[in-house]
Coordinates of C-alpha atoms and ligand atoms in Angstrom, one line a residue:
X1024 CA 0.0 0.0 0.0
X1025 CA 2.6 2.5 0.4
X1026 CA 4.0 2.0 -2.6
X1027 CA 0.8 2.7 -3.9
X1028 CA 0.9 6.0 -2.1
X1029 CA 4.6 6.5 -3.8
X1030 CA 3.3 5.7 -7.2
X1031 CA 0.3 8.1 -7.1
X1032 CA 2.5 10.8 -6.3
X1033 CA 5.2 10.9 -8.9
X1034 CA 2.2 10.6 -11.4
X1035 CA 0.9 13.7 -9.7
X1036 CA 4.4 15.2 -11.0
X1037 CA 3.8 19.4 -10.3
X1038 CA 0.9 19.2 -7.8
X1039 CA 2.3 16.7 -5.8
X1040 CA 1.8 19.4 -2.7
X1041 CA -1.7 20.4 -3.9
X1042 CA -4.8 20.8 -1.2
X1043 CA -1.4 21.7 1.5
X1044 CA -0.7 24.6 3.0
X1045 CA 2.5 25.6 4.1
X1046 CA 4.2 28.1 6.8
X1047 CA 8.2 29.1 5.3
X1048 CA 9.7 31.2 8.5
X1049 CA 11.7 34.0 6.7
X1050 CA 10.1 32.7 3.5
X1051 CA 10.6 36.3 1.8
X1052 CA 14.2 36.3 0.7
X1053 CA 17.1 34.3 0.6
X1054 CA 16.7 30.5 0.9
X1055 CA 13.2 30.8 2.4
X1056 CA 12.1 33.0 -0.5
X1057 CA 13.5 29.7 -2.8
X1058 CA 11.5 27.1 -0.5
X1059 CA 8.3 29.4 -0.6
X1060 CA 8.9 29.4 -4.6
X1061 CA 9.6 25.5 -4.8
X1062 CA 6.4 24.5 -2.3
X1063 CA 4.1 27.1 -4.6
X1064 CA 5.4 25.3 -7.6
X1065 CA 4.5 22.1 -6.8
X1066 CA 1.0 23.4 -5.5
X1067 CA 1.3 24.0 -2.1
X1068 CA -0.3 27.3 -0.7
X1069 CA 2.2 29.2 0.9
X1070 CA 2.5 31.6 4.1
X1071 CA 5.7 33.2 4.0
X1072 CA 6.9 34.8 7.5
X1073 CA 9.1 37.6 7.6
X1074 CA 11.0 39.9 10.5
X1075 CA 10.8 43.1 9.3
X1076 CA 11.3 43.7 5.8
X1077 CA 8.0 44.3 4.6
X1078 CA 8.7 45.9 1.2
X1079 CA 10.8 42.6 0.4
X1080 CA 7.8 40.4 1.8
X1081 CA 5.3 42.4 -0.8
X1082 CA 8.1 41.9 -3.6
X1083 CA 7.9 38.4 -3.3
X1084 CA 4.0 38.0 -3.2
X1085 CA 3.8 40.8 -6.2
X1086 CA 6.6 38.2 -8.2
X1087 CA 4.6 34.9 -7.2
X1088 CA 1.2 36.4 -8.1
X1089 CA 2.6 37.1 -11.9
X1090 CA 3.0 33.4 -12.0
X1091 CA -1.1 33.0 -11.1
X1092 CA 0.2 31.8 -7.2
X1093 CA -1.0 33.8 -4.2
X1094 CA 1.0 33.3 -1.0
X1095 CA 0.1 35.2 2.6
X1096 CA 2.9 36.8 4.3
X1097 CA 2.9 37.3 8.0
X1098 CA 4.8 39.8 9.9
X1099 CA 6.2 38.2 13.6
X1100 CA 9.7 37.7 15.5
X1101 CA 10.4 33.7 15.8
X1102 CA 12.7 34.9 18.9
X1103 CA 9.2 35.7 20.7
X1104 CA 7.2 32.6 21.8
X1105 CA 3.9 34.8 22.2
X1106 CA 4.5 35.3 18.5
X1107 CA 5.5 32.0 17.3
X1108 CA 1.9 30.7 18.7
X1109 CA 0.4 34.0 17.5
X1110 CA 1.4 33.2 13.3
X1111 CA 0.6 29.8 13.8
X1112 CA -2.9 30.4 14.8
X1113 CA -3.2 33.3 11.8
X1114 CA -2.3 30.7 9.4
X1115 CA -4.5 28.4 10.6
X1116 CA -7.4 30.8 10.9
X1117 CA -6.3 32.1 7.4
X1118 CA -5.7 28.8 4.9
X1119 CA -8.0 26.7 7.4
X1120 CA -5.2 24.1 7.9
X1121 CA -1.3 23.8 8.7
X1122 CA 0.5 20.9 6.8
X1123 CA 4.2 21.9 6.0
X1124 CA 5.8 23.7 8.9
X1125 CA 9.6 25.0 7.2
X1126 CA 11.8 26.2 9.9
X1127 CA 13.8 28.7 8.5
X1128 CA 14.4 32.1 9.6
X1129 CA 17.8 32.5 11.1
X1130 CA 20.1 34.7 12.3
X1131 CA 23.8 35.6 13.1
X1132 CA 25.5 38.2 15.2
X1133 CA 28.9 36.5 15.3
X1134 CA 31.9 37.4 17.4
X1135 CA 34.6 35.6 18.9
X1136 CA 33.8 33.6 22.7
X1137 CA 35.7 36.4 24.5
X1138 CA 34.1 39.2 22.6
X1139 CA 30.8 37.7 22.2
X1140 CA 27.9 39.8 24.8
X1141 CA 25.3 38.2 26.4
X1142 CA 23.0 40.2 24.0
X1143 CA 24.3 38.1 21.0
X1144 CA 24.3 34.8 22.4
X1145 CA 20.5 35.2 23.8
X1146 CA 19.3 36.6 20.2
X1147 CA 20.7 34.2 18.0
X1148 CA 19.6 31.1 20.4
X1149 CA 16.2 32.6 20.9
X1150 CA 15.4 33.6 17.1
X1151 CA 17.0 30.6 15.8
X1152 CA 16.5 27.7 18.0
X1153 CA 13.8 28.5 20.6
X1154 CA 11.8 30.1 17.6
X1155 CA 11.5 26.8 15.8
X1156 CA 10.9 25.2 19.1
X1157 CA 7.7 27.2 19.8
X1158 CA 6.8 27.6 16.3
X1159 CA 6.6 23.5 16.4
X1160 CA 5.1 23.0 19.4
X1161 CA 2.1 25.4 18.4
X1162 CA 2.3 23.2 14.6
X1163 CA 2.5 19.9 16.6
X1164 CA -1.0 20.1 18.4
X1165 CA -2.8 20.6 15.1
X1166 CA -0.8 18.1 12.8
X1167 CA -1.9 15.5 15.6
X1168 CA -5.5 16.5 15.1
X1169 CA -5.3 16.1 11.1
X1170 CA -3.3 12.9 11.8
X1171 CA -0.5 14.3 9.0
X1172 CA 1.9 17.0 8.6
X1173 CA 6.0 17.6 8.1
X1174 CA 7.8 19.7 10.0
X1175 CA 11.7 20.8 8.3
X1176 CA 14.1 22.4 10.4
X1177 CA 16.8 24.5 8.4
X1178 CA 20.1 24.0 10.4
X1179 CA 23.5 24.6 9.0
X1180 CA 26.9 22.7 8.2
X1181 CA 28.1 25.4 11.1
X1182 CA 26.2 22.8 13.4
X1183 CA 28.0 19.8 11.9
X1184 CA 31.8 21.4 12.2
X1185 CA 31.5 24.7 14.7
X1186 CA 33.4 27.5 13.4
X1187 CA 35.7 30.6 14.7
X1188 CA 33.4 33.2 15.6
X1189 CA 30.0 31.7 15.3
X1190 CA 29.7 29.7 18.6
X1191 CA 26.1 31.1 19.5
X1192 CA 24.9 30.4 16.0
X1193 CA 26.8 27.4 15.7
X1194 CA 25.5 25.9 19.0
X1195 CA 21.7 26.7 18.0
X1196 CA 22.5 25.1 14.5
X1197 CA 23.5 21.7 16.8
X1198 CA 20.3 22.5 19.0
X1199 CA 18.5 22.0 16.0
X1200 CA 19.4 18.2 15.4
X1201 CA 18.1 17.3 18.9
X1202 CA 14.9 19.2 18.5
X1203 CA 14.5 17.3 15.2
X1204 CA 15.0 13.8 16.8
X1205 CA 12.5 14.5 19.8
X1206 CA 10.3 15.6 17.9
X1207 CA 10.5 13.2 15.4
X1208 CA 9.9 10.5 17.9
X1209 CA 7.6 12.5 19.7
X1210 CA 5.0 13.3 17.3
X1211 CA 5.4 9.7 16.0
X1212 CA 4.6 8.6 19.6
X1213 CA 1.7 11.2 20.1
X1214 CA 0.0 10.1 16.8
X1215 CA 0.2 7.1 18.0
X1216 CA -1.3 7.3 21.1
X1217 CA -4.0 9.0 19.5
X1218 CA -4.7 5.8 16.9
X1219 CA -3.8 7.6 13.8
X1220 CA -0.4 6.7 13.0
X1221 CA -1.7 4.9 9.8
X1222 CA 1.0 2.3 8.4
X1223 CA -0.5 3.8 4.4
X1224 CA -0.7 7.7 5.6
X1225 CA 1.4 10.6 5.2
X1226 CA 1.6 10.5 9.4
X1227 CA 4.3 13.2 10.4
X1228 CA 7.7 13.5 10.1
X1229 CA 10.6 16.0 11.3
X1230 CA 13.8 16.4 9.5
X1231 CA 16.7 18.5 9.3
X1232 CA 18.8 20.4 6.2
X1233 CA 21.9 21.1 6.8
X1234 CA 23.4 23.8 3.9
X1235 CA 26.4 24.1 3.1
X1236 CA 27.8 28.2 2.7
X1237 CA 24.9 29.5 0.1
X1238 CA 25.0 32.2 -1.6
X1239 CA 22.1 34.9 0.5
X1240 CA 22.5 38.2 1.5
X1241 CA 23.3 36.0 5.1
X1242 CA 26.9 35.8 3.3
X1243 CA 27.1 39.6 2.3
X1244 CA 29.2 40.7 5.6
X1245 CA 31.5 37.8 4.9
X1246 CA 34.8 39.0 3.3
X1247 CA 35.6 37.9 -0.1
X1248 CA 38.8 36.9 0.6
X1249 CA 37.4 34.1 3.5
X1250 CA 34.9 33.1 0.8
X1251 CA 37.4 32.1 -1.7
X1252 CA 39.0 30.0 1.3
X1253 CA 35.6 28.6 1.8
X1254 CA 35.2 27.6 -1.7
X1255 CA 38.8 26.1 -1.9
X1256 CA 37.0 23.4 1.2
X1257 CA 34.1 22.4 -1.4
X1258 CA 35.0 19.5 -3.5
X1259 CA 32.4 20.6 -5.9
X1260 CA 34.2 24.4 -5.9
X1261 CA 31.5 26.7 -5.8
X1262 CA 29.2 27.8 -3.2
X1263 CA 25.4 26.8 -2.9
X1264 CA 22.2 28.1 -4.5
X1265 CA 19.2 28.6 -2.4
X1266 CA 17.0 27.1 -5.0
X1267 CA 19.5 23.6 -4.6
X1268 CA 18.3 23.7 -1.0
X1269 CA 14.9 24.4 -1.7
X1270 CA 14.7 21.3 -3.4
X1271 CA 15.6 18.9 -0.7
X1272 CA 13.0 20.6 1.7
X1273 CA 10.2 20.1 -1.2
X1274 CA 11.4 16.5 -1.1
X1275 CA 10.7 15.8 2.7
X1276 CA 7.6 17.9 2.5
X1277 CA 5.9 15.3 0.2
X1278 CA 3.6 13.1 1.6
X1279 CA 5.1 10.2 -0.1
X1280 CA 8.4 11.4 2.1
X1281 CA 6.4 9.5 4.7
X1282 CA 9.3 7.0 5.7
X1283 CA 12.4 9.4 6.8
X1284 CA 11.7 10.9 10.1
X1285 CA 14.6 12.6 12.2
X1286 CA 17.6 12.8 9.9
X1287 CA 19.3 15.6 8.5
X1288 CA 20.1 16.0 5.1
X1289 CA 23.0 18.0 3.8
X1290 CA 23.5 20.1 1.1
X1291 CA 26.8 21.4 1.1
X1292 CA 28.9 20.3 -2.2
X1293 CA 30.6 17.7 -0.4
X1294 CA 32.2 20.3 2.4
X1295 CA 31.6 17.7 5.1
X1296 CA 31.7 14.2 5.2
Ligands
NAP980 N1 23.1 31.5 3.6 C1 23.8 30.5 4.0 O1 25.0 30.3 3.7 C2 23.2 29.5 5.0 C3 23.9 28.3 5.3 C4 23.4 27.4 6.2 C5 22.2 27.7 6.8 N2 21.6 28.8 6.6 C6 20.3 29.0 7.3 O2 19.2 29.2 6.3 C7 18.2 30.0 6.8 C8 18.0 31.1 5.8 O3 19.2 31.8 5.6 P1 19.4 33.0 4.5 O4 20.8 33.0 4.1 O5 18.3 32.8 3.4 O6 19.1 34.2 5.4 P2 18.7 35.7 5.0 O7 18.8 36.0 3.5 O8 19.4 36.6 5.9 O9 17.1 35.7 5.3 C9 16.6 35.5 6.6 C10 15.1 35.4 6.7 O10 14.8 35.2 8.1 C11 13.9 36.3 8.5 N3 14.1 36.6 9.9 C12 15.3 37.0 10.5 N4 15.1 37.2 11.8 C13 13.8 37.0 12.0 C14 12.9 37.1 13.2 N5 13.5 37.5 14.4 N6 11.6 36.8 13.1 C15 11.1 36.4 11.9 N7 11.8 36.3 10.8 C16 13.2 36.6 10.8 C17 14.2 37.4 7.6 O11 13.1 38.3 7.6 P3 13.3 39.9 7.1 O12 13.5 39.9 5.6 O13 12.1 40.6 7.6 O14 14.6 40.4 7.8 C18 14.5 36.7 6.3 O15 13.2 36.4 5.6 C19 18.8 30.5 8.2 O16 18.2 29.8 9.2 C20 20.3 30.3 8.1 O17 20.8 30.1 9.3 C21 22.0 29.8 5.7

């Protein structure tokens, strides 16, 4: 049977996400902007969350609505838990269902350990781990209702090797693995107990991506002289494109993704194995 549920979806090609609705933290630019495109694509509706930068939230929703697609943006800061619950709810109330929760927005403030304030360490940790935590948890409690949903945290290769400067973004990166394989077993467990983890359903899954150094405005305050040393470390010699990311995270959002639960998947060129 679940082959059957395979086979029907790579007939349904394009629409393969049709009839689900899908929250992309920071889904207006950078890698988010290339997930929100990817999941609209393949006919998911899409809310797109942003920080602050409105006019590049509008840009986004003006470019996808060219194409016939019309995505909801939503204005919140992941590092508040009040808010986290707050866009969950608005989605909800909005697209009258939450399947595809993409963890994405991130931050850095980076600084060596001895340099590095308190500020920084508390804002990167609080927008880019505790937000997906509380973001989830809100998610969680309706995906058990439905019975299905995927969650996708965006993590980093920072988390997989630590780096010189970044130990506060680095060490919320990490963070993220463990919050993917609780909650991975954790919403297994709760469907479960509930009687609807169905061996032919979608059920829900948590996963990880881990990219690689892609090429975002995130990169803009790195030197280009440390950029051509981090391209020299990629066998495939060439940093990352958000849309190669967005990719993997369509993949996992599928329904017929219904087998991989707590992993992370790497996109990186190679840079760490
Ligand atoms: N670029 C890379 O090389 C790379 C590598 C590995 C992992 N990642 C991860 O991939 C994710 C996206 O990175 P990116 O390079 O696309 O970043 P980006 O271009 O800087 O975009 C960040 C997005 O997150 C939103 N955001 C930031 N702080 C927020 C907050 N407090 N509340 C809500 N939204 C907030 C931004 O909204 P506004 O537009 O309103 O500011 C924006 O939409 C991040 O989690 C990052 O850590 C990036």
């Amino acid at each position: 049977m679940a082959t059957i549920v395979n086979e029907q979806a790579y007939a349904e090609g394009q629409s393969e996400l049709k009839g689900r609705v899908a929250l992309v933290t920071g889904g207006t630019r950078g890698i988010g902007a290339a997930i929100s495109r990817a999941l609209a694509a393949h006919g998911a509706t899409v809310a797109a969350g942003y920080g602050s930068n409105r006019e590049r939230a509008e840009k986004l929703q003006t470019e996808l609505s060219r194409d016939g697609i019309a995505m909801s943006i939503h204005q919140s800061d992941v590092g508040s838990a009040e808010e986290c619950r707050r866009t969950i709810g608005e989605v909800i109330e909005r697209h009258g269902r939450l399947d595809i929760l993409v963890n994405n927005a991130g931050i850095t403030a980076d600084r060596t350990v001895l340099k590095m304030s308190d500020e920084d360490w508390h804002k990167v940790l609080a927008v880019n781990l505790s937000g997906a935590f509380f973001t989830a948890q809100a998610a969680l409690a309706h995906m058990v209702e439905r019975g299905s949903g995927r969650v996708v945290n965006i993590s980093s290769i920072i988390g997989q090797t630590g780096n010189i400067g970044q130990v506060n973004y680095s060490a919320s990166k990490s963070g993220l693995f463990g919050l993917t394989m609780s909650l991975a077993k954790e919403a297994a467990f709760a469907l479960k107990r509930a009687g609807k983890l169905s061996p032919h359903g979608a059920n829900i899954t948590v996963n990880a991506v881990a990219p690689g150094f892609i090429e975002t405005e995130m990169l803009e305050s790195v030197p280009e002289k440390v950029l051509d040393g981090i391209r020299a470390q990629v066998p495939l010699d060439r940093l990352g494109r958000p849309e190669e990311v967005a990719r993997v995270v369509r993949f996992l959002a599928a329904d017929a993704s219904s087998y991989i639960t707590g992993q992370v998947w790497a996109v990186n060129g190679g840079m760490e194995m």
